[in-house]
XYZ file of C-alpha atoms in Angstrom:
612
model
C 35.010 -7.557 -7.255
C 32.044 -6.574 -4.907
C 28.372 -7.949 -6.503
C 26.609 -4.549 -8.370
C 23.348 -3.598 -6.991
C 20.456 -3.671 -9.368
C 17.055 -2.418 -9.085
C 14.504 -5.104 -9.893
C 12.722 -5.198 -12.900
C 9.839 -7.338 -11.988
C 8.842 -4.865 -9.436
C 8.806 -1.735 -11.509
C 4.845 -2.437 -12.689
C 3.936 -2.120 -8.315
C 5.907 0.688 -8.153
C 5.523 0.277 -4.434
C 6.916 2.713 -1.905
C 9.843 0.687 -1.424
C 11.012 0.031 -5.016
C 10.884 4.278 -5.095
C 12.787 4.558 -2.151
C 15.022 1.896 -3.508
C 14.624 4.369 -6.875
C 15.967 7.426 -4.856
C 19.130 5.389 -3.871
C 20.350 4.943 -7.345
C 19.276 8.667 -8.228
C 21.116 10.046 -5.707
C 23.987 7.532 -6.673
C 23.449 9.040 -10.215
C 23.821 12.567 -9.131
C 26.586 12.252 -6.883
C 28.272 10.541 -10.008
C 27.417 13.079 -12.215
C 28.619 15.583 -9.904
C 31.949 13.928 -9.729
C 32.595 13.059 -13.308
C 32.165 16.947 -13.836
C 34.360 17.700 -11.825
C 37.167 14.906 -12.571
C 36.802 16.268 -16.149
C 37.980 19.599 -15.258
C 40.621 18.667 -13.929
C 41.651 16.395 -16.618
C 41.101 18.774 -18.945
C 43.135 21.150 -16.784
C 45.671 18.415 -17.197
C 45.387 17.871 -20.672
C 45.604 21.900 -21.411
C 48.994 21.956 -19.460
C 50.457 19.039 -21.432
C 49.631 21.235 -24.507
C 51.234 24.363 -22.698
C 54.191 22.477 -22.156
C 54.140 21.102 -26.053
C 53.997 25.125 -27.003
C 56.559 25.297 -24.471
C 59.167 23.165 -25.115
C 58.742 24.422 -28.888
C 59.188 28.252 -27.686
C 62.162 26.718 -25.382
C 63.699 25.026 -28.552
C 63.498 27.904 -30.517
C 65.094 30.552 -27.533
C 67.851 27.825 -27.008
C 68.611 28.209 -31.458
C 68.134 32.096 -30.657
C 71.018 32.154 -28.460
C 73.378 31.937 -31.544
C 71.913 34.965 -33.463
C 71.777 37.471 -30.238
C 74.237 40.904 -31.353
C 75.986 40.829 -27.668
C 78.137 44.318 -27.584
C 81.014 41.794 -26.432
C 81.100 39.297 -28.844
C 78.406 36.784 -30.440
C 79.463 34.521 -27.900
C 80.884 31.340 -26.693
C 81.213 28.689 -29.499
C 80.896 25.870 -26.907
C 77.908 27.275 -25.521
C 76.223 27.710 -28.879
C 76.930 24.804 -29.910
C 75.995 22.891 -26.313
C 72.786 25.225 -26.209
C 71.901 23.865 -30.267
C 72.135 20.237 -28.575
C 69.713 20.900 -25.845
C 67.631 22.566 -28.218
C 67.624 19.605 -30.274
C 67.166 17.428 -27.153
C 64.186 19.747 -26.822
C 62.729 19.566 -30.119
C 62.411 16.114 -29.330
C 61.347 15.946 -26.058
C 58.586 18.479 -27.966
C 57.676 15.699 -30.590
C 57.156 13.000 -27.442
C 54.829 16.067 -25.834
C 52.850 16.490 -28.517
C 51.732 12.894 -29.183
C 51.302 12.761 -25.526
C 48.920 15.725 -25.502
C 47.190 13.939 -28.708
C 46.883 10.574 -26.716
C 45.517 12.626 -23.576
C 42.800 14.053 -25.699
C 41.841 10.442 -27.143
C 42.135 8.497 -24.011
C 41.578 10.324 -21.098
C 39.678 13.124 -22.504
C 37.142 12.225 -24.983
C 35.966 8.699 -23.154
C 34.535 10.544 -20.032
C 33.091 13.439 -22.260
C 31.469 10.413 -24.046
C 30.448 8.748 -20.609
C 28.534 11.707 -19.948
C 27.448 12.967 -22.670
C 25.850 9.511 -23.677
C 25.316 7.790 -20.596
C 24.272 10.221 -17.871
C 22.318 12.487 -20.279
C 20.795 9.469 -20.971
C 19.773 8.375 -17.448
C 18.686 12.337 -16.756
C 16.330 11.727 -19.980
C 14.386 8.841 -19.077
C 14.108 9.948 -15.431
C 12.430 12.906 -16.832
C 10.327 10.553 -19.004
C 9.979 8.145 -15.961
C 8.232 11.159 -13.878
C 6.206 12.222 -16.901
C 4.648 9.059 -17.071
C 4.088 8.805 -13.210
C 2.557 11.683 -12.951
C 0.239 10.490 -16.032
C -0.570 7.664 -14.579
C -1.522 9.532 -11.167
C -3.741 11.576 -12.998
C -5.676 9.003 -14.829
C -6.182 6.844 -11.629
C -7.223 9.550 -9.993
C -9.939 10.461 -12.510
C -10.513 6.047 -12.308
C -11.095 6.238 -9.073
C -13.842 9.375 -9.250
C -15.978 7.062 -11.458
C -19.609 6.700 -10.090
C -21.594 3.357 -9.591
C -24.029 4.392 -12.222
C -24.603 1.402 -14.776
C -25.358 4.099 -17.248
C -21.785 5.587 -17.084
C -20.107 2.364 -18.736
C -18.917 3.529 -21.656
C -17.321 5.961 -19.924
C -15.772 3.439 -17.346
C -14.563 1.827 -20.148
C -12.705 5.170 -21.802
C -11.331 5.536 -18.296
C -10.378 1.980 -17.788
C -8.529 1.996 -20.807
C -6.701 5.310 -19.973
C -5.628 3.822 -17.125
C -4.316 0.968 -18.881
C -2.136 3.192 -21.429
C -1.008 5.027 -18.654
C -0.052 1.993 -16.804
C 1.660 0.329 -19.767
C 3.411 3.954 -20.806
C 4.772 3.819 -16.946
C 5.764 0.411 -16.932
C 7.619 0.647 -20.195
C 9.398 4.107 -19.258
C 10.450 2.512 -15.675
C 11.689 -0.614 -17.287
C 14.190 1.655 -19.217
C 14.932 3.670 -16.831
C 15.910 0.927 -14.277
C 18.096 -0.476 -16.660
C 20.014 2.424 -17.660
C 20.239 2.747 -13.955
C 21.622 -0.803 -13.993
C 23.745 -0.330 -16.166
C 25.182 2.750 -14.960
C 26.469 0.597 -11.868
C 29.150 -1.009 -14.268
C 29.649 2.253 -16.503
C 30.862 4.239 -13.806
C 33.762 1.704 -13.409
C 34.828 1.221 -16.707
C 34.606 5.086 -16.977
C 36.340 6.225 -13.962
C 39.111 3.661 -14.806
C 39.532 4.177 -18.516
C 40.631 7.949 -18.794
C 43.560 7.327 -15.584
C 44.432 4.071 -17.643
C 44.921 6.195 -21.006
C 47.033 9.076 -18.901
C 49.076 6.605 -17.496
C 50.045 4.797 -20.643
C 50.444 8.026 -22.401
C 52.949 8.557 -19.966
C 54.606 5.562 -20.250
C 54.783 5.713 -23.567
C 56.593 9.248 -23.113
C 58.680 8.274 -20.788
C 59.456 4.558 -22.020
C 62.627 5.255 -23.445
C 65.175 7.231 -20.709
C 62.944 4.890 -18.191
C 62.576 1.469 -19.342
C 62.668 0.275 -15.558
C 60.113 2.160 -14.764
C 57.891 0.646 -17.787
C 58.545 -2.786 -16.792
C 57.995 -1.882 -13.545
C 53.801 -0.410 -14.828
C 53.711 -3.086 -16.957
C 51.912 -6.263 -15.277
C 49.969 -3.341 -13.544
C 48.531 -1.754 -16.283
C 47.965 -5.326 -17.911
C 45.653 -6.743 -14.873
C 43.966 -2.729 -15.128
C 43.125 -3.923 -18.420
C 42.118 -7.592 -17.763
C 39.884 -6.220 -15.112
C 38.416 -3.159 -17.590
C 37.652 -6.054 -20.196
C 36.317 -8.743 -17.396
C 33.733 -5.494 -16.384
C 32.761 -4.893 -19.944
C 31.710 -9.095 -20.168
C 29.554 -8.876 -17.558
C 27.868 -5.853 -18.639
C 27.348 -7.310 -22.168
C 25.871 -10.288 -20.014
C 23.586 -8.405 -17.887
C 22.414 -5.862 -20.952
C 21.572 -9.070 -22.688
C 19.741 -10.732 -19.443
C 17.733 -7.507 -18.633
C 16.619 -7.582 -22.672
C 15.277 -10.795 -22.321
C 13.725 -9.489 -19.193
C 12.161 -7.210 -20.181
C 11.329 -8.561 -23.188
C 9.346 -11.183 -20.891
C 7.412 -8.513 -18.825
C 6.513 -6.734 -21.925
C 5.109 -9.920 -23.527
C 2.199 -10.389 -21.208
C -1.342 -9.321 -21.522
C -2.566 -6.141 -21.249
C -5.119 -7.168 -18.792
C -2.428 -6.872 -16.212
C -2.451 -2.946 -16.815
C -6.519 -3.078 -16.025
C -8.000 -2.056 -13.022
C -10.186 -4.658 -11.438
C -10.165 -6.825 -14.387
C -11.459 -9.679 -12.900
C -14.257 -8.510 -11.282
C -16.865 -10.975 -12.619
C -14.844 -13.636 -10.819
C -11.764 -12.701 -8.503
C -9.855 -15.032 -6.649
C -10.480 -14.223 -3.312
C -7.750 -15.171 -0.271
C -9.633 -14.718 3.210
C -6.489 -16.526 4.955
C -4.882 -13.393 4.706
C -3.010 -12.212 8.158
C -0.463 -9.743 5.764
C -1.511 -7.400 3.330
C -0.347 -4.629 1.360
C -1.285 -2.242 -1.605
C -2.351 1.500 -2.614
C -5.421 2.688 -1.346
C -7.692 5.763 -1.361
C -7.671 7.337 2.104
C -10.519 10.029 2.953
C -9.455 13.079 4.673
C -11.111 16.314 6.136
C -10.045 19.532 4.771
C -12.785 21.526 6.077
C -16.060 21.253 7.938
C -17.706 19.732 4.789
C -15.214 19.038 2.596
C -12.588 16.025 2.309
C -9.964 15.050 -0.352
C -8.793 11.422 -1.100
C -5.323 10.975 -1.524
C -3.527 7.400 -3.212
C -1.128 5.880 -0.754
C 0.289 2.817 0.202
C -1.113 0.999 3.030
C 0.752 -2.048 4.342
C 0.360 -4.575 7.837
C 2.758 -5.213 10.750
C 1.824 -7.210 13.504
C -1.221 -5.534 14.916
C -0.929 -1.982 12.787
C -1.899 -0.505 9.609
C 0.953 1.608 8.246
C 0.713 4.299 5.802
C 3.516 5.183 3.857
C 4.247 8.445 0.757
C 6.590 7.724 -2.217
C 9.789 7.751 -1.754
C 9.965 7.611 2.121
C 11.671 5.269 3.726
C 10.021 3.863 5.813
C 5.771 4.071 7.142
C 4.319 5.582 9.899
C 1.788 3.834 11.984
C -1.979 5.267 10.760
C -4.603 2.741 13.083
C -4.309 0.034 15.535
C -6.307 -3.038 14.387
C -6.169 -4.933 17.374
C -9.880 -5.830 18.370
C -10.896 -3.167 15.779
C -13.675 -3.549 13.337
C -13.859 -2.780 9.624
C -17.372 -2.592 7.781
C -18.264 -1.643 3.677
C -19.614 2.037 3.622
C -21.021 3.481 0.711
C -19.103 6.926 0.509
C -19.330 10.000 -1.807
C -20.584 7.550 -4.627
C -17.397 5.774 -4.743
C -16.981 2.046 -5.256
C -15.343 -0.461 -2.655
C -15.224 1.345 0.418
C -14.469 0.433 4.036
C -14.533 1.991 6.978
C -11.786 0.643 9.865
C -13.259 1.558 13.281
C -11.180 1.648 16.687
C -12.691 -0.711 19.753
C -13.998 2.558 21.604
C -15.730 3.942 18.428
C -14.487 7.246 18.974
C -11.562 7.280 15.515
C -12.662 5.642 11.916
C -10.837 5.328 9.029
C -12.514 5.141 5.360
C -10.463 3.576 2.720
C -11.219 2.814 -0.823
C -9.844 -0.105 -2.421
C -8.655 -0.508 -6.232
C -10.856 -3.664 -7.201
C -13.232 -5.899 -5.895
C -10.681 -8.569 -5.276
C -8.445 -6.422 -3.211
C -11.614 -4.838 -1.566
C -12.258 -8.492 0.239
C -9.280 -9.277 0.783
C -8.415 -6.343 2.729
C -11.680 -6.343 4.611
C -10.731 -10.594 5.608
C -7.269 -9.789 6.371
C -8.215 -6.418 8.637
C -10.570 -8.896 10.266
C -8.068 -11.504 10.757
C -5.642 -9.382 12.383
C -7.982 -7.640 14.551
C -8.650 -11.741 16.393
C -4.866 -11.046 17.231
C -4.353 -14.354 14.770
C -0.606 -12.739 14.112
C 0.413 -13.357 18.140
C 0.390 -17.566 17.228
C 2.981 -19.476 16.362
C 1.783 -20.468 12.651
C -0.539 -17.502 11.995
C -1.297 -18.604 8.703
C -2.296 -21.976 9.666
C -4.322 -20.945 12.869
C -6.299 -18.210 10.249
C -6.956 -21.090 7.371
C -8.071 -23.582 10.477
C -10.324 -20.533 11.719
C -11.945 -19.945 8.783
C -12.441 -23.567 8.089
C -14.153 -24.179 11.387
C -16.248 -20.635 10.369
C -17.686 -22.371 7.129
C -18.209 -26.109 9.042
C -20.319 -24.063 12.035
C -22.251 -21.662 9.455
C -24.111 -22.259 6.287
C -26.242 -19.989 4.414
C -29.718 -21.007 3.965
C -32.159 -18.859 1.765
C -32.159 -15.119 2.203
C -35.328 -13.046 1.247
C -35.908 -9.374 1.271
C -39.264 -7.581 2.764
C -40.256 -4.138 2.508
C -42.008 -2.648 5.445
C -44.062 0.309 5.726
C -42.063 3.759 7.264
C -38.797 2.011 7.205
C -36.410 1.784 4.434
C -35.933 -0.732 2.280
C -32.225 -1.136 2.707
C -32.982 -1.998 6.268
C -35.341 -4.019 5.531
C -32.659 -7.124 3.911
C -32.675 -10.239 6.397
C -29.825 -12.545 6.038
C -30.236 -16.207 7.550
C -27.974 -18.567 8.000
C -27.946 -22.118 9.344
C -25.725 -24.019 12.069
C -24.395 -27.558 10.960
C -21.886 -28.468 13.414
C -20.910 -32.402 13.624
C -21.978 -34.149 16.607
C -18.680 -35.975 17.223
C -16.905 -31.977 17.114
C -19.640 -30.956 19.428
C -19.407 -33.455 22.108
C -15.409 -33.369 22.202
C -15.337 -29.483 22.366
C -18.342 -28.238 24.114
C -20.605 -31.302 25.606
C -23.061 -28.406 26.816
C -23.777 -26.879 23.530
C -26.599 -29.176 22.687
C -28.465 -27.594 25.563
C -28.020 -24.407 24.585
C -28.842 -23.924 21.310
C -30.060 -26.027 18.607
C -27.992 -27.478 16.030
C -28.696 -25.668 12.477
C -30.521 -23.192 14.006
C -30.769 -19.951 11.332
C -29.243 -16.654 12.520
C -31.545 -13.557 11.567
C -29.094 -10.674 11.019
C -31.802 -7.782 10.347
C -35.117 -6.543 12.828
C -37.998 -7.960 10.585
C -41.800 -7.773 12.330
C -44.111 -10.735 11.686
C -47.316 -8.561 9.583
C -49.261 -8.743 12.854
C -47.064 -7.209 15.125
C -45.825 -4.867 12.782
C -49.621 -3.339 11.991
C -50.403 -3.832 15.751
C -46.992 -1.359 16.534
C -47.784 0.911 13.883
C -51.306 0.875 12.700
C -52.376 4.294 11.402
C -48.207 4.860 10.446
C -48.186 6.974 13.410
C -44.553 7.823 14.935
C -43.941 6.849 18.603
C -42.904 9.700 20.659
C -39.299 8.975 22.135
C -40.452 9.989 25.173
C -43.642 7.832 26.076
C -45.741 10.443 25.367
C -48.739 9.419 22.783
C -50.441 11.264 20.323
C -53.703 10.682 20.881
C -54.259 12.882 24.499
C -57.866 10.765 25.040
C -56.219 7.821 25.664
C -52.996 8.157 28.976
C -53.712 4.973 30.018
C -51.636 2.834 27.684
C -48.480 4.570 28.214
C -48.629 5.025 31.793
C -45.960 4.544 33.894
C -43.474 3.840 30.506
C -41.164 7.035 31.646
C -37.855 7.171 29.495
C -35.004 5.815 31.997
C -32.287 6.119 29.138
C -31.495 6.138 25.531
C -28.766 3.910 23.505
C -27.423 3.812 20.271
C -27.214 0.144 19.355
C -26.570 -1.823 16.383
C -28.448 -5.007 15.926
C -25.717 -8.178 14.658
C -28.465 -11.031 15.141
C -30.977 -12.952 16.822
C -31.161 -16.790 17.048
C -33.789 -19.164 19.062
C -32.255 -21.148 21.712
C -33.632 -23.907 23.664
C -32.592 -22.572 27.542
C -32.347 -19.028 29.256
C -31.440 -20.704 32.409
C -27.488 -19.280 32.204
C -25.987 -16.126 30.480
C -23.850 -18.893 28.935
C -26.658 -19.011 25.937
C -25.933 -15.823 25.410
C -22.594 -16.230 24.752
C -22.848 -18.806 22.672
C -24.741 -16.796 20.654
C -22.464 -13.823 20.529
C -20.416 -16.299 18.721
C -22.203 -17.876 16.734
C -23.659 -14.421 14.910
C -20.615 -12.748 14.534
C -19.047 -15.948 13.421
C -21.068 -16.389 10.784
C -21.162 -12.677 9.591
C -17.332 -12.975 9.805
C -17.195 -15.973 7.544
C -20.081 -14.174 4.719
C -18.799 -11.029 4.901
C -22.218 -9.468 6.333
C -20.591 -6.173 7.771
C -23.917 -4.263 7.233
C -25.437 -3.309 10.623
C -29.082 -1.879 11.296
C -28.605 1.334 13.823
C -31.154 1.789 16.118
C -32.102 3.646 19.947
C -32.233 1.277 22.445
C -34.825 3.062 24.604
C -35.386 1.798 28.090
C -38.210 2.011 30.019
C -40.006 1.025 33.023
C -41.958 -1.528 31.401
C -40.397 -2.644 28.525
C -37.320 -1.845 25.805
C -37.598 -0.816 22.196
C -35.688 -0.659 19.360
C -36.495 3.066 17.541
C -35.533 3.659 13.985
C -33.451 7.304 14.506
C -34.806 9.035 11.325
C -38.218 7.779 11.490
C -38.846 7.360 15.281
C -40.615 3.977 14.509
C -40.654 1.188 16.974
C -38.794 -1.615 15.272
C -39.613 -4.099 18.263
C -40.584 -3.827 21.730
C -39.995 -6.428 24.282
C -41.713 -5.985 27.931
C -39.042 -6.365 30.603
C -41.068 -9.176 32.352
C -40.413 -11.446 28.961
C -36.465 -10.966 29.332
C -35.334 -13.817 31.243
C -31.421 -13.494 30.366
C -28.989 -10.570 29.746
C -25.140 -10.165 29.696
C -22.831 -7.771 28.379
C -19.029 -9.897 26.710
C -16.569 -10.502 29.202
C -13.510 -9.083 26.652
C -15.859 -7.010 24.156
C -16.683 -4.754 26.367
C -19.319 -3.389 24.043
C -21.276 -6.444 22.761
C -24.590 -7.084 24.867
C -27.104 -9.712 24.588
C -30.344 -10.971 25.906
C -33.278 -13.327 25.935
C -36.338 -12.876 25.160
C -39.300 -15.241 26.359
C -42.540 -15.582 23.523
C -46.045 -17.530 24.283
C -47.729 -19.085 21.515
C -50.192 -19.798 20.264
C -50.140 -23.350 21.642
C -49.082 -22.428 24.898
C -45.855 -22.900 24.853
C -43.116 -20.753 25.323
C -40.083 -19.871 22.518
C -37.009 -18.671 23.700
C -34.939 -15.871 21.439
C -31.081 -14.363 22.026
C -30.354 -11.095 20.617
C -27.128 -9.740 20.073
C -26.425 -6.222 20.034
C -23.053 -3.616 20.186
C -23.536 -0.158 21.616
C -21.784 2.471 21.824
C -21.130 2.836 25.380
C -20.355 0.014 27.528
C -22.962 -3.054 27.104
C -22.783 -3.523 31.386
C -24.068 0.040 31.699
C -27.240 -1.358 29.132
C -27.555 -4.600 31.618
C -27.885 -2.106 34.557
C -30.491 0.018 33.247
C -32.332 -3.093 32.245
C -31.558 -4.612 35.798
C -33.285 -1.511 37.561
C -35.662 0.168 35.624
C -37.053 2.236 37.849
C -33.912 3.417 39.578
């Protein structure tokens, strides 16, 4: 016989799109069987009502037949041989009426009664726990949905915890109310055999039995039929008893574990973090616009191919394609007060997606793997050994030195969080892969990742905590002098990723080096945060503006840039150099990386002429 599907039990805690879809195969299996064991029982009880029609029948026929002798015929009471010839059939009858009735009886035990029992017992009882299945779903919907509204707020963890351990209940009530309901499923896969085959087997050895005696032939002839029908019903009814007892110990074994498994983000204190990750799916929260204001979040089930996030609903088949991660970028965004968001971004800037992520653990890992796949690591032969080897060579080239935080006056203080890092390549690697790197930038050189002001410049740009006029135009209308000629040639919006001293501006090549070396290293710490700022170009010089404030950051005179590029692939990263004096009289040479929003070559050529 053909192997019986099964749903699997181990899956039925993910309750993933494809175990549902999996889940509608076997309900629609159920139905359809339902529909036909209905309607087989109709007809067998059609058949069963005309056996006992022909058992009150054959009696009326019997009795007509012994009638025939009492009839007052004006001619005569009739023929002796015929009423005596008619008494025989009757008797004939009588029997034949005997054999009809303990067929009828045997129809009604055997054919009958086992598939009013089949579904009675065992489809009512699949069409039970599916309700109780959908029940618990929908409970379990509900309380992650209210999970996932909790706020940041340290104050709020008691109720976190009520939450947390709603979830959990509703999580364990699902899982247990799936488990059962997958195995009556299971188990309805050998039922329906056993009880499409045991009502014809009981109607065909009824009528045997009725007919064994004028057709003994045609017995034998049923006989080593009807035996391997019942060899095979028995064989079916072993390996159910087998599988009932193998999907008890099952599920014995899934219900045995801790209930820390039903607990969102559980191991938060210390998750186990995978940042090799070039595959990855899982439910997440996606944001959505339902108005000009307003937006809803909805739980679905994201999952990677190739290059592509796909989205996919319950019970669907199959997901439709939802962003294109190739050479995309993916950043945390704090969003509507909601924990362990991200925000995918397409290469042009112009489409986003925000997601929200059920745990910390599966918050980084999505975030690593989104930022694997967008290097196009999946295109290589071994993508999982090309992503561990990348990130390995990430943690060799970058090493976190000591961070400190510094508040400065008229800017915020979450933009005012520099990150440093330090460069501790091997000189053996270095000379093998890139002899020129030496001259180029220093090894362990740190990697500033935020626009922090020595004190001096910073009271020197903004004594007095005056804002800068965007347009060149000062304040103070005594004094034209300082700000003439510094007319407003064009306005960027930039992010800053870094800044690094290097030890030539000679080639552009510096600059590249840098490029990689910053986003490198905020690849491999997970530094997605980026400072916004106008790029404002001048005649004279270029400054970095905050947007809300309209402080100058930083301001660099053109005649101190010695270098600038905009990435030969990444079309939107743009860099330059910056030459310093000091107080020694030397010179200190700076790279600063920066992506904007437009294309980085159109930055170069407003930096190349100014005054054009």
């Amino acid at each position: 016989m053909p192997a019986v599907d099964k749903l699997l039990l181990e899956e039925a805690l993910l309750d993933s799109p494809q175990t549902r879809s999996l889940l509608s195969v076997f309900e629609e299996d159920a139905g359809t069987l339902t529909d036909y064991t209905n309607q087989l029982l109709q007809t067998m009880q059609r058949v069963y009502g005309a056996q006992n029609e022909m058992c009150l029948a054959t009696q009326q026929l019997s009795s007509q037949l012994l009638a025939y002798e009492k009839q007052n015929f004006a001619l005569g009471k009739g023929d002796e041989e015929v009423i005596s010839t008619l008494q025989y059939f009757a008797n004939v009858v009588n029997e034949l009426n005997v054999l009809h009735t303990e067929l009828a009886k045997q129809l009604a035990d055997s054919m009958v009664l086992p598939l009013i029992q089949f579904r009675e017992k065992d489809l009512t009882e699949v069409s039970t726990l599916k309700d109780l299945f959908l029940l618990a779903s929908n409970e379990h919907d509900l309380s992650m949905a209210k999970y996932s509204r909790l706020p940041k707020k340290r104050e709020n963890e008691k109720l976190k915890a009520e939450i947390a351990k709603e979830v959990a209940g509703a999580r364990r009530k699902q899982h247990l109310s799936s488990l059962q309901y997958y195995c009556a499923l299971n188990a309805l896969q050998y039922r329906k055999r056993t009880a499409m085959l045991d009502p014809i087997l009981g109607y065909t050895q009824g009528q045997i039995n009725f007919m064994k005696k004028g057709y003994e032939m045609f017995s034998k002839k049923m006989d080593g039929f009807l035996a391997s029908v019942s060899s095979m019903i028995q064989r079916v009814q072993g390996d159910l008893d087998a599988e009932a007892e193998a999907m008890r110990i099952t599920q014995q074994e899934l219900l045995s574990g801790s209930d820390v498994m039903y607990t969102p983000d559980y191991d938060v204190s210390s998750p186990v973090i995978n940042r090799n990750l070039i595959q990855k799916a899982g439910y997440l929260n996606m944001r959505s616009k339902t108005g000009l204001v307003t937006t809803t979040w909805e739980r679905l089930y994201f999952f990677t191919q190739g290059g592509n996030l796909m989205c996919q609903h319950r019970g669907e088949v199959a997901g439709g394609l939802i962003q294109d991660l190739d050479n995309c970028s993916v950043m945390a965004v704090d969003c509507e007060d909601r924990r362990y968001c991200f925000q995918i971004t397409s290469p042009n800037g112009r489409s986003s997606l925000i997601l929200q992520a059920e745990g910390k653990r599966e918050y980084e890992e999505w975030i690593s793997a989104i930022n694997n796949i967008s290097r196009q690591i999946y295109l290589s032969e071994n993508p999982e050994a090309v992503a561990i080897r990348l990130n390995q060579t990430a943690q060799q080239a970058v090493t976190p030195i000591t961070s400190f935080d510094r508040k400065l006056e008229n800017i915020p203080q979450s933009e005012s969080i520099m990150r440093t890092v330090s460069h501790n390549e091997s000189l053996s690697e270095q000379a093998t892969r890139e002899p020129e790197l030496e001259q180029l930038i220093a090894p362990g050189t740190p990697i500033q990742f935020d626009i922090v002001l020595p004190a001096t410049e910073f009271q020197d740009q903004n004594r007095g905590s005056r804002r800068t006029n965007p347009f060149g135009e000062s304040d103070d209308k005594l004094d034209n002098s300082t700000d003439e000629g510094l007319l407003l040639q064009q306005m960027f919006v930039v992010r800053f990723l870094g800044s690094m001293a290097v030890k030539t501006d000679r080639t552009n090549q510096v600059i590249f080096e840098a490029m990689r070396q910053v986003l490198a290293a905020r690849a491999i710490h997970n530094i997605f945060r980026m400072t916004e700022s106008h790029l404002m170009v001048t005649s004279k010089s270029i400054r970095f503006i905050d947007p809300q404030t309209q402080v100058i950051r930083i301001s660099f005179d053109l005649e101190n840039i010695t270098q600038f590029a905009a990435h030969l692939e990444n079309k939107r990263l743009v860099g330059f150099v910056v030459c310093t004096p000091e107080a020694s009289g030397d010179q200190s040479l700076s790279a600063y990386v920066l992506e904007s929003n437009t294309e980085g070559e159109k930055v170069c050529a407003y930096i190349i002429f100014p005054t054009s």
